Each structure stands twice: as structure tokens, then as C-alpha cells.
Short mmCIF file of C-alpha atoms and ligand atoms in Angstrom, two decimals:
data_model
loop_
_atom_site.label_atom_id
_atom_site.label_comp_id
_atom_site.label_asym_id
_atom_site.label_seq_id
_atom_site.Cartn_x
_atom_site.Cartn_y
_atom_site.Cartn_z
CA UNK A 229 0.00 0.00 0.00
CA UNK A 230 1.53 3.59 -1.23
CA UNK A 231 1.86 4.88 2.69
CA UNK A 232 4.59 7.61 3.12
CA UNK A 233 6.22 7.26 6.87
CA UNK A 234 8.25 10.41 6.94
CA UNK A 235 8.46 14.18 6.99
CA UNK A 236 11.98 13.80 4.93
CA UNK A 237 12.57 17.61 3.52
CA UNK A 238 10.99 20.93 3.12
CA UNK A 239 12.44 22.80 0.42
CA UNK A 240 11.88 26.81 0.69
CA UNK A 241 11.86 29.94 -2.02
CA UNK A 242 14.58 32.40 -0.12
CA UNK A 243 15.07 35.50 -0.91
CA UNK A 244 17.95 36.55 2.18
CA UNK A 245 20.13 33.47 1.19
CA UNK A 246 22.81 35.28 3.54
CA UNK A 247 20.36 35.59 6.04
CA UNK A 248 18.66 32.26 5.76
CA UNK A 249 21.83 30.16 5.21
CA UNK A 250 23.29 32.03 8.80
CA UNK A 251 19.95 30.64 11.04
CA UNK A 252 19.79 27.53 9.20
CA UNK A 253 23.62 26.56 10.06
CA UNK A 254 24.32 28.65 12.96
CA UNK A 255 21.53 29.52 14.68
CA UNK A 256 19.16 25.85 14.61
CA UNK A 257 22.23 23.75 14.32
CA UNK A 258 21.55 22.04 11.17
CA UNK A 259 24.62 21.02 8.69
CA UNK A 260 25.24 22.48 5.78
CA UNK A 261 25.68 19.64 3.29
CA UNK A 262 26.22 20.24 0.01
CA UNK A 263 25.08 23.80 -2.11
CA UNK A 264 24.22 22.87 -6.34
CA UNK A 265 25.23 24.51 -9.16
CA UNK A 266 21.75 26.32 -9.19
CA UNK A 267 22.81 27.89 -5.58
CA UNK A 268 20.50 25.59 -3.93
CA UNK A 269 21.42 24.70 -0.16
CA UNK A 270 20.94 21.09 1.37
CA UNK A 271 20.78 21.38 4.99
CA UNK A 272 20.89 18.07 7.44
CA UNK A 273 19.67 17.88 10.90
CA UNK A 274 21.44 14.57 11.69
CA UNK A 275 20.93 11.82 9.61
CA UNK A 276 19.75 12.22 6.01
CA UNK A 277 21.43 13.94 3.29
CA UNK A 278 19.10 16.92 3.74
CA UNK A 279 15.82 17.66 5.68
CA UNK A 280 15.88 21.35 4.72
CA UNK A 281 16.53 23.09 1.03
CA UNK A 282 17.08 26.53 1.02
CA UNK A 283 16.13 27.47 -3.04
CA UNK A 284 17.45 30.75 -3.97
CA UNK A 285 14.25 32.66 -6.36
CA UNK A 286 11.39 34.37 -5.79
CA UNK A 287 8.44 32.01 -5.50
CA UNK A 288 6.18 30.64 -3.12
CA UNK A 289 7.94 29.99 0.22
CA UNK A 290 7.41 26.35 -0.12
CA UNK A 291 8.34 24.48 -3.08
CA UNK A 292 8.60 21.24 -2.44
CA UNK A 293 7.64 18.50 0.37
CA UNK A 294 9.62 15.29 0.55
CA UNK A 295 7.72 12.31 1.59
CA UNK A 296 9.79 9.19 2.40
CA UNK A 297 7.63 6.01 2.00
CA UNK A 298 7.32 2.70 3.65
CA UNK A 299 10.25 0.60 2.64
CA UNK A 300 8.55 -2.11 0.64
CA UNK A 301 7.32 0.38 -1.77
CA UNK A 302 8.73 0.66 -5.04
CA UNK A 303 8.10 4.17 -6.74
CA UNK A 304 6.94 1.97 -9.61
CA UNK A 305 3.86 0.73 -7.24
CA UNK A 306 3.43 3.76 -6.00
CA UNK A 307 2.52 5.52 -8.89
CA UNK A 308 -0.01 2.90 -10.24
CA UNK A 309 -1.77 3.66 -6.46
CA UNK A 310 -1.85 7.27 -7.61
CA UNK A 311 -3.30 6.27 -11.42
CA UNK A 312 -5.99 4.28 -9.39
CA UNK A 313 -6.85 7.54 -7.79
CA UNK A 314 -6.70 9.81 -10.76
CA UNK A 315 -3.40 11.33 -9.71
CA UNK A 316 -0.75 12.03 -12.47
CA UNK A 317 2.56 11.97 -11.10
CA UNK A 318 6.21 12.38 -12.63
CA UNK A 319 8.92 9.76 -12.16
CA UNK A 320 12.31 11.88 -12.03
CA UNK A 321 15.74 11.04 -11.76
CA UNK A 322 18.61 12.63 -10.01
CA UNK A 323 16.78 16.26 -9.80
CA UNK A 324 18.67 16.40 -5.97
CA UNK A 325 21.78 14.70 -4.40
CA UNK A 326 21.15 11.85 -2.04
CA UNK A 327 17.85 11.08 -3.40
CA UNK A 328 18.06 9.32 -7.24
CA UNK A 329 14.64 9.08 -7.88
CA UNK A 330 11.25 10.47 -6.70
CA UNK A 331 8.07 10.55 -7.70
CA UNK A 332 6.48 14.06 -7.98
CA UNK A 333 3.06 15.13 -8.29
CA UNK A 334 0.50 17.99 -6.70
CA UNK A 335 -1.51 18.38 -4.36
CA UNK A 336 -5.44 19.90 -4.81
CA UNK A 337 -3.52 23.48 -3.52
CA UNK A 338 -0.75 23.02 -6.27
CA UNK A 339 1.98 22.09 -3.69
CA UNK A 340 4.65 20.38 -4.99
CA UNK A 341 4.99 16.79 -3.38
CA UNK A 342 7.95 14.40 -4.02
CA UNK A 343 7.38 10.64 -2.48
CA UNK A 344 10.61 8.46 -2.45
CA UNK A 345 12.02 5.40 -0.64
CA UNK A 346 15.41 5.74 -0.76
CA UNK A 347 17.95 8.46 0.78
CA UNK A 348 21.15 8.67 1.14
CA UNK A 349 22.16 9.02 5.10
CA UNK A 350 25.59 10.05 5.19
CA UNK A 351 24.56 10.90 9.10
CA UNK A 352 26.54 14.36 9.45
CA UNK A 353 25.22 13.04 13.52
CA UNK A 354 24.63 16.53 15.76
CA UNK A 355 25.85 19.95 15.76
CA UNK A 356 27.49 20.68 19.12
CA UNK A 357 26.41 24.60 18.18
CA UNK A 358 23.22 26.08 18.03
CA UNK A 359 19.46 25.29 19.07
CA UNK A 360 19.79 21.55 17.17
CA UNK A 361 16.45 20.09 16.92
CA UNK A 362 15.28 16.52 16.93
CA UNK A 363 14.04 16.41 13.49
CA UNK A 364 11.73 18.42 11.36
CA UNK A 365 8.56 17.71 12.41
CA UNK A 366 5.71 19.30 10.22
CA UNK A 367 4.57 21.81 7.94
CA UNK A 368 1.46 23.76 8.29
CA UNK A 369 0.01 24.84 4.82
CA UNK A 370 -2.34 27.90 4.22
CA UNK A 371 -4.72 25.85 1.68
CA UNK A 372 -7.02 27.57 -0.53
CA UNK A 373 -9.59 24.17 -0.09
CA UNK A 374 -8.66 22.35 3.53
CA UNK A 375 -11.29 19.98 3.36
CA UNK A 376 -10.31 18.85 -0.01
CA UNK A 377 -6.54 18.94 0.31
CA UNK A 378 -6.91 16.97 4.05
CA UNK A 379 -8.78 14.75 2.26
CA UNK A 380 -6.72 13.83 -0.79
CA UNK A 381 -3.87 13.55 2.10
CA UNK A 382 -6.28 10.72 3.96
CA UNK A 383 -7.76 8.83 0.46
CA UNK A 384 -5.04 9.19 -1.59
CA UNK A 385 -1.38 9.03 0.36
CA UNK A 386 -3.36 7.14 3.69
CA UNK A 387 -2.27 9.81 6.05
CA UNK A 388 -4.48 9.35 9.27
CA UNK A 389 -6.89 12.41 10.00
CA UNK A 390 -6.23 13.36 13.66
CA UNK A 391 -7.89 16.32 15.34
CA UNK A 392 -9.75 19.82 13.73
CA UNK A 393 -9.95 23.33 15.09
CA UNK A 394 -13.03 24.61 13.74
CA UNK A 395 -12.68 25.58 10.16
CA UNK A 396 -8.84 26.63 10.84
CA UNK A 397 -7.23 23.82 10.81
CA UNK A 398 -6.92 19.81 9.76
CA UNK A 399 -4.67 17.66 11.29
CA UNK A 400 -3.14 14.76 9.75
CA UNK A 401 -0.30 12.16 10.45
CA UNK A 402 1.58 9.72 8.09
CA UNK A 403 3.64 8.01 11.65
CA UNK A 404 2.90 8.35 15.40
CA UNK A 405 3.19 11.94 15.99
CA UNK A 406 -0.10 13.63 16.55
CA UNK A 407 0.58 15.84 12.80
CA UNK A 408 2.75 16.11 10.39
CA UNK A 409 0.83 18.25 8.48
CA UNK A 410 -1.44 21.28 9.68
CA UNK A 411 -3.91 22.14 6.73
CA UNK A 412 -5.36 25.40 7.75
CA UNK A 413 -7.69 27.84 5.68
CA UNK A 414 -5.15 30.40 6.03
CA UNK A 415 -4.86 30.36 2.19
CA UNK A 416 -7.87 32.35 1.40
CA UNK A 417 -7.17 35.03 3.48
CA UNK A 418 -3.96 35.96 1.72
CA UNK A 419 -5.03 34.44 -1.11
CA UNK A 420 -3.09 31.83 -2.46
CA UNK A 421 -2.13 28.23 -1.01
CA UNK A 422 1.41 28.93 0.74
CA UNK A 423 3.39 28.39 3.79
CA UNK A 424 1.87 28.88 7.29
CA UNK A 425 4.92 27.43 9.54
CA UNK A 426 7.02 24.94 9.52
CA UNK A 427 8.10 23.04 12.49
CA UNK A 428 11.10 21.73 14.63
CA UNK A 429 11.00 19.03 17.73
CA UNK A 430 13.16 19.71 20.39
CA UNK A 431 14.00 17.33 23.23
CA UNK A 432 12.26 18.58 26.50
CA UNK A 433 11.15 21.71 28.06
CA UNK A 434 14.94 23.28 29.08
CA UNK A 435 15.60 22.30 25.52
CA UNK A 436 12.79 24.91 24.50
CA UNK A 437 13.90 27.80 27.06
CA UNK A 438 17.50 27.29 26.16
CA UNK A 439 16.61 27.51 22.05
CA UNK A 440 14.42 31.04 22.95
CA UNK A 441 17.35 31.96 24.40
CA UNK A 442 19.45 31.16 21.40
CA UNK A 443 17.34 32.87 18.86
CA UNK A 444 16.97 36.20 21.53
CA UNK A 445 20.80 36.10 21.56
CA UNK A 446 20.56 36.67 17.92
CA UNK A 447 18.34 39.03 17.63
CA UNK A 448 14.66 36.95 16.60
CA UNK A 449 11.77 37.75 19.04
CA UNK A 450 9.60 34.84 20.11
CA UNK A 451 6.53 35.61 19.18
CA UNK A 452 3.92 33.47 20.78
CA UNK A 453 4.43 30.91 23.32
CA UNK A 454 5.43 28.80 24.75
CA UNK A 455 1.78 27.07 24.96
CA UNK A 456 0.49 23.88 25.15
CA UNK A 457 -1.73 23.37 22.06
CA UNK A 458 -5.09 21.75 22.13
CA UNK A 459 -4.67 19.51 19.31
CA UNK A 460 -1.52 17.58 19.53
CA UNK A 461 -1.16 18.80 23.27
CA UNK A 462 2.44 20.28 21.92
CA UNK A 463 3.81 23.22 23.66
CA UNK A 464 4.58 25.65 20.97
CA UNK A 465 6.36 28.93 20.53
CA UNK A 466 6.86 30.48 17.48
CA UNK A 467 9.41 33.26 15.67
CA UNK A 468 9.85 34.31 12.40
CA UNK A 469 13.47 33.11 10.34
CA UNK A 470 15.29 36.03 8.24
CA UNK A 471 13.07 35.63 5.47
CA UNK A 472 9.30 36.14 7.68
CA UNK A 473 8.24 32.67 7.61
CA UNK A 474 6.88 31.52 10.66
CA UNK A 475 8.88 28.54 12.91
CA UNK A 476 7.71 26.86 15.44
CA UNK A 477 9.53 24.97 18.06
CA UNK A 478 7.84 22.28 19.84
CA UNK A 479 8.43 19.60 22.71
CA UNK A 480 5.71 17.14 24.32
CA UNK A 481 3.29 16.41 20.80
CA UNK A 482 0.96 13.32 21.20
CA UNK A 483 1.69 9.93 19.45
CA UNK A 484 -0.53 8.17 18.35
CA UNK A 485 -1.40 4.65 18.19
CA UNK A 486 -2.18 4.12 14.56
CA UNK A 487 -3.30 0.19 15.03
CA UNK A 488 -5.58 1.47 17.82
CA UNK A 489 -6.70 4.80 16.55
CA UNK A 490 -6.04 6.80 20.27
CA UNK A 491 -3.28 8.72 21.47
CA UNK A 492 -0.46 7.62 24.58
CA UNK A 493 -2.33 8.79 28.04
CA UNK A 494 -0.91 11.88 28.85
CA UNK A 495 -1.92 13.42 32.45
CA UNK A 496 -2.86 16.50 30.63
CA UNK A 497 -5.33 14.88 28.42
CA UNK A 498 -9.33 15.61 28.06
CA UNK A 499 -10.22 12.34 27.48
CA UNK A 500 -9.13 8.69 28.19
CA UNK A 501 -8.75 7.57 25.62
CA UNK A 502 -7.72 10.12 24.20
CA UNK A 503 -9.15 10.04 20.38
CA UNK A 504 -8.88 12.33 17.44
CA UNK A 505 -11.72 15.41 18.03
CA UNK A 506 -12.77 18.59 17.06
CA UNK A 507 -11.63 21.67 19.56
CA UNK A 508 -12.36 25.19 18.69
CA UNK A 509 -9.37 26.85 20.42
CA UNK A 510 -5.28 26.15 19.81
CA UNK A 511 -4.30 27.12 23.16
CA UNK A 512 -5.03 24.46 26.60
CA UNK A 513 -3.84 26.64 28.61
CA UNK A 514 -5.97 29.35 27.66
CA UNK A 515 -3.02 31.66 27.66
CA UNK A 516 -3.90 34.72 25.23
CA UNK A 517 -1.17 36.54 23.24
CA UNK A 518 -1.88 39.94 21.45
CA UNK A 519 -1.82 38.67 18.21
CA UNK A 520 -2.45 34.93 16.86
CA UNK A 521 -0.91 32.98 15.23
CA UNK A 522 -2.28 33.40 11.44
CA UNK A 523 -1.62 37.11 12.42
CA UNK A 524 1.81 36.37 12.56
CA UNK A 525 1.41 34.18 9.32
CA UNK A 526 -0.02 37.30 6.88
CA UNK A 527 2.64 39.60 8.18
CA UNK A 528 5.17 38.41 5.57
CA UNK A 529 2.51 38.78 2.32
CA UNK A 530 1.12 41.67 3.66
CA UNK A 531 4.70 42.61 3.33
CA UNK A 532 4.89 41.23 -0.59
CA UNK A 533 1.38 43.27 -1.21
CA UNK A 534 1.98 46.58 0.47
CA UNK A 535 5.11 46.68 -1.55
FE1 FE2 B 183 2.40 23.67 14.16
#
């Protein structure tokens, strides 16, 4: 069955390649592994050849998601699953190092998705330098359609629909963490599908206060948080990188049970067992912050329109 397991890579449209290329490296603690001939920049946060590309033009922030599927799963297969479902997809060959070939295709928004099974892992292991996260752990997407786009990530790739926030937002996992992706409506208020945040896992909670301190150090405000979230039950805090896109740092997210459809008992949970629902607030703790979080979101096309 055509089942990705893994957030692999984000790649991003970056406009301050100085900028970006300095937080990437020096501020999170990710290694810089390898730049192409087209100036793109392959970042690793431990393991794979690269869980972050940094793609120098002026585009849409994101521009690609890597997917990497179960390991029985030739691309071959995988792309007969997507004719079943209508989906035209692209078989390409060494378009990236560490990755020879990938499958790409789009999602209802237009996003650019790339499914493959193999990666290279040349394990660059830890920075000793910097905030260094666990892994990246998902991307939030402002959709133009959530409800269609969650659902073509359910049908058609088998990600497991979690938890909803109102009309905001549409959780979804392809692995035990509570989301991988965040599909929020966030799309038609600045009126295209883009990028809403993307997100890092850090260990435990003086992990978190020593990585605020980090980015304060140099300069980057924290924004909102830290807050436990409703859905997920991560606490959060967010800041914006060099170019305006929105990070969050998390610790604590639920994991689920896939076989069993509930989440690991946490003491802080609602229910026992704690299943995928609807909530119609992000924060538990009820915490309120001047602005929210899709405020925070806009400021960077506001930015691109007032200009
Ligand atoms: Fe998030």
C-alpha cells in the first residue's frame, strides 16, 4: 500500500540566502551539506542527506515536500496507487543529491509533493552549536480548499486524520506523531495556497527555554508561546526566520497509536482515551497573546502586497 512514513525535507523559495543560510547553520544547528550549481542549499539535521533546502528565487515559500515512504514500496507501485486515484505523477531522476529518484506530483492546492524510498544518510550526527532540533517535524500549509486537500492527504497518500480546530485547521499524520501536516484555511485570506509554519521538535522543556534563548541572543523575538496546544497537546512557541516565515519549536506532541486509533495517556489529556476530536481553540492553557498565530502568518505577504 503507497503509505509515506516520513516528513523527509521541506524545500523553501529564499530570498535573504545570507540571512537564511546564517539561522539555518548557525543559529538551529543544522549542517550544511552540500550547495548545487543552481545555488540551492541542502541542509541536514542529523541523519539524512538533507531535511531542509534553502532554493534561492522568488516564488512561493514552499516548493517542495519530501515524503519518504514505507520501505517495501517501489516508486513503480506507488505511482499505479496514484493512477488508481486519478493522480498524475512524474517519475524523475537525479533532480537532488542523495535522493536518485522520486516521484512528484501535486496536491489539490498546487503544492509540490515528491514521495521516495530511498535516501542517502551520510549521518553528518549533531551539531554541538546552536538550538539543534530533533528532526523536522511538520509543515502547516495555508490551503485555498482544507477539506479537499486533508482529504486527498487521507484517500489518496493514507495519512491518518487526527484532530480539527473549527474551520482553521486539519490535522493529519503519516507516523505516530499527533501531525505532520497542519492544513489550515489560512490560504484564502492571503489568497493563495502557501506556507503557514514549519516546524522543529526539540528534546524537553529546558531544551525549548534554552533555544528562545538562542534565537533572543541573535536578535529573533519569540513571538507566541510557549503554549500547550489543544490539538496535539504540543507546547509551541513560534518566531519568524530572516526571510518572515513563521517557525515553530515544539516539545511534548501526542503519538498516536495508529493500530488502535487513540493517542499515549498523557496526564494532561481531556479524554481517556484520548481520540482524534474537534476543539475550537489552539491554546489548553488558555493563555492569550496579542496577536495569533495566522496574524503572525499574513505579516510576511502583507509585506509582498503593500510593496
Ligand atoms: Fe504547528
Amino acid at each position: 500500500m503507497l503509505k509515506p512514513s516520513k516528513l523527509g525535507y521541506a524545500e523553501l523559495a529564499v530570498k535573504n540566502m545570507a540571512g537564511m543560510e546564517h539561522y539555518y547553520s548557525e543559529i538551529l544547528g543544522f549542517t550544511l551539506m552540500e550547495e548545487d550549481e543552481e545555488g540551492r542549499k541542502y541542509f541536514s539535521s542529523g541523519l539524512d542527506h538533507h531535511n531542509i533546502i534553502l532554493t534561492p528565487v522568488n516564488d512561493s515559500n514552499l516548493l517542495s515536500i519530501g515524503f519518504q515512504l514505507d520501505k517495501d514500496i517501489s516508486l513503480i507501485e506507488a505511482q499505479k496507487e496514484l493512477n488508481k486515484h486519478g493522480v498524475s505523477s512524474k517519475l524523475k531522476y537525479d533532480t537532488q543529491p542523495g535522493i536518485t529518484e522520486l516521484l512528484e506530483l501535486k496536491d489539490p492546492d498546487g503544492f509540490t509533493v515528491h514521495l521516495y524510498s530511498d535516501t542517502a544518510m551520510p549521518a553528518p550526527r549533531f551539531k554541538e552549536k546552536g538550538i539543534i532540533p530533533n528532526k523536522l517535524g511538520h509543515l502547516a500549509l495555508a490551503s485555498m480548499d482544507p477539506l479537499k486537500t486533508a482529504d486527498f492527504y487521507k484517500d489518496v497518500l493514507k495519512f491518518y486524520y487526527t484532530d480539527k480546530i473549527d474551520e482553521r485547521a486539519n490535522f493529519l499524520t503519516c507516523n505516530n506523531d499527533h501531525h505532520v501536516l497542519n492544513i489550515s484555511n489560512l490560504g484564502k485570506r492571503i489568497g493563495q495556497p502557501n506556507l503557514y509554519h514549519i516546524a522543529f521538535e526539540l528534546r524537553d522543556a529546558s531544551h525549548q527555554y534554552h533555544a528562545l534563548d538562542v534565537l533572543v541572543k541573535n536578535g529573533i523575538k519569540v513571538l507566541w508561546g510557549p503554549n500547550r496546544h489543544t490539538a496535539g497537546h504540543n507546547i509551541a512557541a513560534y518566531h519568524h526566520d530572516p526571510d518572515g516565515n513563521l517557525v515553530e519549536l515544539f516539545i511534548d506532541m501526542d503519538q498516536l497509536i495508529p493500530g488502535l486509533g487513540y493517542f499515549d495517556p498523557r496526564p494532561w489529556h481531556e479524554d481517556f482515551p484520548m481520540l482524534p476530536r474537534y476543539w475550537d481553540d489552539n491554546s489548553q492553557w488558555g493563555t492569550k497573546f496579542e496577536e495569533t498565530l495566522l496574524d503572525y502568518a499574513v505579516k510576511k505577504f502583507e509585506k509582498v502586497s503593500n510593496s
